[in-house]
Tab-separated table of C-alpha atoms in Angstrom:
chain	number	residue	atom	x	y	z
A	1	GLU	CA	115.007	44.688	68.692
A	2	ALA	CA	111.612	44.291	67.035
A	3	GLN	CA	110.048	41.103	68.235
A	4	VAL	CA	107.074	39.123	69.425
A	5	THR	CA	107.621	37.491	72.795
A	6	GLN	CA	105.658	34.705	74.407
A	7	ASN	CA	105.734	33.430	77.961
A	8	PRO	CA	106.117	30.822	79.109
A	9	ARG	CA	107.962	28.935	76.383
A	10	TYR	CA	107.160	25.578	77.947
A	11	LEU	CA	104.346	24.661	80.304
A	12	ILE	CA	103.140	21.392	81.767
A	13	THR	CA	99.879	21.602	83.666
A	14	VAL	CA	96.933	19.499	84.761
A	15	THR	CA	93.378	19.335	83.525
A	16	GLY	CA	91.198	22.160	84.785
A	17	LYS	CA	93.913	24.462	86.120
A	18	LYS	CA	93.447	27.893	84.574
A	19	LEU	CA	96.431	29.278	82.728
A	20	THR	CA	97.437	32.298	80.686
A	21	VAL	CA	100.002	32.472	77.914
A	22	THR	CA	101.212	35.998	77.368
A	23	CYS	CA	102.074	37.577	74.040
A	24	SER	CA	103.691	40.955	73.658
A	25	GLN	CA	104.973	42.894	70.646
A	26	ASN	CA	107.077	46.040	70.578
A	27	MET	CA	106.360	47.082	66.988
A	28	ASN	CA	103.141	49.056	67.543
A	29	HIS	CA	101.271	46.487	65.468
A	30	GLU	CA	97.502	46.683	65.233
A	31	TYR	CA	96.739	43.098	64.201
A	32	MET	CA	97.523	40.169	66.499
A	33	SER	CA	96.565	36.533	66.298
A	34	TRP	CA	96.901	33.206	68.090
A	35	TYR	CA	97.474	29.884	66.351
A	36	ARG	CA	97.930	26.330	67.482
A	37	GLN	CA	100.136	23.898	65.598
A	38	ASP	CA	99.472	20.173	65.676
A	39	PRO	CA	101.260	17.466	63.669
A	40	GLY	CA	99.590	16.837	60.343
A	41	LEU	CA	97.188	19.753	60.802
A	42	GLY	CA	99.444	22.721	60.265
A	43	LEU	CA	98.522	25.947	62.022
A	44	ARG	CA	94.958	26.719	62.948
A	45	GLN	CA	93.835	30.157	63.975
A	46	ILE	CA	92.288	30.437	67.433
A	47	TYR	CA	91.489	34.138	67.809
A	48	TYR	CA	92.566	37.369	66.203
A	49	SER	CA	92.424	41.026	67.076
A	50	MET	CA	92.369	43.900	64.622
A	51	ASN	CA	92.958	46.513	67.296
A	52	VAL	CA	92.507	47.298	70.970
A	53	GLU	CA	89.213	45.939	72.284
A	54	VAL	CA	88.433	44.307	68.913
A	55	THR	CA	88.726	40.524	68.907
A	56	ASP	CA	87.064	37.770	66.920
A	57	LYS	CA	87.043	34.006	66.632
A	58	GLY	CA	89.284	32.102	64.301
A	59	ASP	CA	88.774	28.542	63.206
A	60	VAL	CA	89.199	26.783	66.571
A	61	PRO	CA	88.165	29.124	69.406
A	62	GLU	CA	86.469	26.580	71.678
A	63	GLY	CA	88.078	26.397	75.110
A	64	TYR	CA	90.050	29.629	74.697
A	65	LYS	CA	89.580	33.264	75.629
A	66	VAL	CA	91.544	36.344	74.685
A	67	SER	CA	91.616	40.007	75.589
A	68	ARG	CA	93.205	43.035	73.997
A	69	LYS	CA	93.258	45.831	76.551
A	70	GLU	CA	96.505	47.311	75.303
A	71	LYS	CA	97.919	47.430	71.807
A	72	ARG	CA	101.093	45.539	72.660
A	73	ASN	CA	99.596	42.619	74.603
A	74	PHE	CA	97.298	39.803	73.528
A	75	PRO	CA	97.110	37.080	76.198
A	76	LEU	CA	95.586	33.670	75.536
A	77	ILE	CA	93.560	32.278	78.409
A	78	LEU	CA	92.601	28.669	78.974
A	79	GLU	CA	89.975	28.714	81.727
A	80	SER	CA	89.804	24.928	82.139
A	81	PRO	CA	92.493	23.240	80.060
A	82	SER	CA	91.933	19.749	78.746
A	83	PRO	CA	94.386	17.225	77.253
A	84	ASN	CA	93.164	17.983	73.717
A	85	GLN	CA	94.619	21.462	74.147
A	86	THR	CA	98.114	20.008	74.334
A	87	SER	CA	99.785	21.747	71.435
A	88	LEU	CA	102.376	24.244	70.238
A	89	TYR	CA	100.977	27.764	70.346
A	90	PHE	CA	102.138	30.740	68.288
A	91	CYS	CA	101.317	34.378	68.633
A	92	ALA	CA	101.731	36.623	65.594
A	93	SER	CA	101.409	40.322	64.912
A	94	SER	CA	101.380	42.622	61.900
A	95	LEU	CA	101.280	46.361	61.331
A	96	ASP	CA	97.796	46.011	59.963
A	97	ARG	CA	95.825	43.000	58.824
A	98	THR	CA	97.219	43.085	55.272
A	99	ASP	CA	100.852	43.344	56.314
A	100	THR	CA	103.405	40.619	57.003
A	101	GLN	CA	102.753	38.629	60.151
A	102	TYR	CA	105.670	38.211	62.540
A	103	PHE	CA	105.564	35.112	64.691
A	104	GLY	CA	106.705	34.597	68.238
A	105	PRO	CA	108.948	31.671	69.223
A	106	GLY	CA	106.086	29.445	70.340
A	107	THR	CA	104.788	28.022	73.623
A	108	ARG	CA	104.690	24.275	74.045
A	109	LEU	CA	101.783	23.364	76.315
A	110	THR	CA	101.153	19.925	77.762
A	111	VAL	CA	97.923	19.282	79.656
A	112	LEU	CA	97.943	16.082	81.693
B	1	ALA	CA	84.700	26.397	52.753
B	2	GLN	CA	88.036	28.092	52.526
B	3	SER	CA	91.043	25.820	52.688
B	4	VAL	CA	94.640	25.371	51.700
B	5	THR	CA	96.009	21.929	50.886
B	6	GLN	CA	99.584	20.738	50.710
B	7	PRO	CA	99.508	17.246	49.229
B	8	ASP	CA	103.104	16.327	50.054
B	9	ILE	CA	103.936	15.602	53.700
B	10	HIS	CA	107.629	14.904	53.151
B	11	ILE	CA	109.954	15.665	50.254
B	12	THR	CA	113.620	14.783	49.916
B	13	VAL	CA	115.852	16.436	47.336
B	14	SER	CA	119.579	16.393	46.757
B	15	GLU	CA	121.567	19.528	47.433
B	16	GLY	CA	121.817	21.549	44.223
B	17	ALA	CA	118.687	20.031	42.735
B	18	SER	CA	115.570	22.031	41.955
B	19	LEU	CA	112.577	22.084	44.284
B	20	GLU	CA	108.851	22.470	43.839
B	21	LEU	CA	106.422	22.341	46.769
B	22	ARG	CA	102.754	22.104	45.933
B	23	CYS	CA	99.913	24.150	47.350
B	24	ASN	CA	96.257	24.136	46.301
B	25	TYR	CA	93.631	26.514	47.567
B	26	SER	CA	89.874	26.502	47.726
B	27	TYR	CA	88.361	29.963	47.982
B	28	GLY	CA	85.209	31.503	46.601
B	29	ALA	CA	86.797	34.857	45.879
B	30	THR	CA	90.316	35.837	44.902
B	31	PRO	CA	92.634	34.543	47.570
B	32	TYR	CA	95.673	36.189	49.016
B	33	LEU	CA	98.371	33.559	49.366
B	34	PHE	CA	101.552	33.151	51.368
B	35	TRP	CA	104.441	30.776	51.852
B	36	TYR	CA	106.153	30.494	55.233
B	37	VAL	CA	109.186	28.517	56.392
B	38	GLN	CA	109.662	27.053	59.848
B	39	SER	CA	113.106	25.890	60.912
B	40	PRO	CA	113.266	23.361	63.752
B	41	GLY	CA	112.281	24.910	67.065
B	42	GLN	CA	111.556	28.261	65.489
B	43	GLY	CA	108.563	30.375	64.638
B	44	LEU	CA	107.426	30.975	61.093
B	45	GLN	CA	109.080	33.337	58.647
B	46	LEU	CA	107.394	34.741	55.571
B	47	LEU	CA	109.060	33.742	52.299
B	48	LEU	CA	106.733	35.488	49.863
B	49	LYS	CA	103.158	36.539	49.265
B	50	TYR	CA	100.745	37.033	46.390
B	51	PHE	CA	98.029	39.653	46.479
B	52	SER	CA	97.461	40.589	42.832
B	53	GLY	CA	99.276	41.501	39.635
B	54	ASP	CA	102.182	39.464	38.294
B	55	THR	CA	101.452	35.824	38.967
B	56	LEU	CA	105.130	34.975	39.470
B	57	VAL	CA	106.318	36.368	42.784
B	58	GLN	CA	109.843	36.486	44.099
B	59	GLY	CA	110.669	35.997	47.727
B	60	ILE	CA	113.579	35.817	50.086
B	61	LYS	CA	116.298	33.150	50.056
B	62	GLY	CA	115.954	32.603	46.303
B	63	PHE	CA	112.399	31.261	46.427
B	64	GLU	CA	109.647	32.070	43.959
B	65	ALA	CA	106.026	30.998	43.584
B	66	GLU	CA	103.551	31.047	40.741
B	67	PHE	CA	99.836	31.685	41.144
B	68	LYS	CA	97.751	29.683	38.669
B	69	ARG	CA	94.081	30.433	38.953
B	70	SER	CA	93.089	27.742	36.435
B	71	GLN	CA	94.725	25.083	38.609
B	72	SER	CA	93.939	26.697	41.983
B	73	SER	CA	97.605	26.366	42.794
B	74	PHE	CA	100.386	28.422	44.307
B	75	ASN	CA	103.483	26.248	44.087
B	76	LEU	CA	106.796	27.226	45.644
B	77	ARG	CA	109.996	26.731	43.662
B	78	LYS	CA	113.714	27.089	44.056
B	79	PRO	CA	116.175	26.323	41.249
B	80	SER	CA	118.980	25.007	43.452
B	81	VAL	CA	118.434	23.807	47.003
B	82	HIS	CA	120.977	24.346	49.766
B	83	TRP	CA	121.349	22.184	52.869
B	84	SER	CA	120.168	25.142	54.958
B	85	ASP	CA	116.780	24.993	53.196
B	86	ALA	CA	115.862	21.863	55.168
B	87	ALA	CA	112.787	22.942	57.135
B	88	GLU	CA	109.017	22.714	57.124
B	89	TYR	CA	107.134	24.855	54.642
B	90	PHE	CA	103.600	26.114	55.030
B	91	CYS	CA	101.276	27.569	52.464
B	92	ALA	CA	98.605	29.909	53.812
B	93	GLY	CA	95.731	31.939	52.470
B	94	THR	CA	93.042	34.429	53.293
B	95	ASN	CA	90.371	36.290	51.379
B	96	ASN	CA	89.623	39.008	53.898
B	97	PHE	CA	92.826	39.430	55.955
B	98	ASN	CA	90.938	38.576	59.122
B	99	LYS	CA	91.042	34.795	59.149
B	100	PHE	CA	94.061	32.953	57.834
B	101	TYR	CA	94.144	29.291	56.778
B	102	PHE	CA	97.306	27.223	56.728
B	103	GLY	CA	98.115	23.998	54.962
B	104	SER	CA	99.340	21.001	56.913
B	105	GLY	CA	102.942	21.635	55.916
B	106	THR	CA	105.635	19.927	53.842
B	107	LYS	CA	108.850	18.804	55.495
B	108	LEU	CA	111.847	19.210	53.238
B	109	ASN	CA	114.918	17.045	53.691
B	110	VAL	CA	118.074	17.875	51.751
B	111	LYS	CA	120.514	15.075	50.900
B	112	PRO	CA	124.208	15.984	50.739
C-alpha cells in the first residue's frame, strides 16, 4: 500500500532531550516536507527536500534539523527540544514538487 | 509576503444545504492554490488544485472552487453538504512549488 509513515505517533519528552521523528514513503517520491500544525495557525512548513541531499528551510526552521540521505526517508531532528515545539507534526511527500502531496498520519509531540 | 487567509474559523451548515468556504491569497506572482480536508485524527487529503486555465476547478467528493484574480480569492463550494463532510478545511498556496503556505483552517460542523 502506498503510504507515508511517521514514527512515533505520540511522544512526550522533556526539554533538552534530543529526539528524532522518522518519516518514510514507499512511493519513490522526490519531494518531501515537514509541517507543524498549531491551533489557529494552520500548517507551517519547517523544511522541505526536493531530492536526496537537497534540503531547504521552510517558514519555521528554527530549532529543527533534517537530512535526506535516502530518497524514501526524511527524518526530523530536534537537537534540544523546548516547550514551544509542542505541536502536531506532519510529513508529506509528492512525486515531484508540482504533484499532489500525500500526508502522513501525524506525530503529536509534547515537550515538558 | 506570501500568505493565505481563511477568514472563517468555524462554520455550521445544515445537512443538504450549500456550502462556501472562503480563502484569500496574497502573492506577487500567479499563485498555485489548493484545498485540503482533514478529518479528526487524520492527515490531510487534497480536494482540488488550481494551477492555470479554467478558473472553476472540480475536485473529489463533489467539491469545486473558483479562482477569482480580481478578488484574490479561491473559495470552496459544495451544493449539498453531507454529514460526512464535517471536518477541517485548509486552503494552501505556493508560487514556486518549493515553499507552501497554509491558511489557519475552517472547521465545518454539519447539523442533522
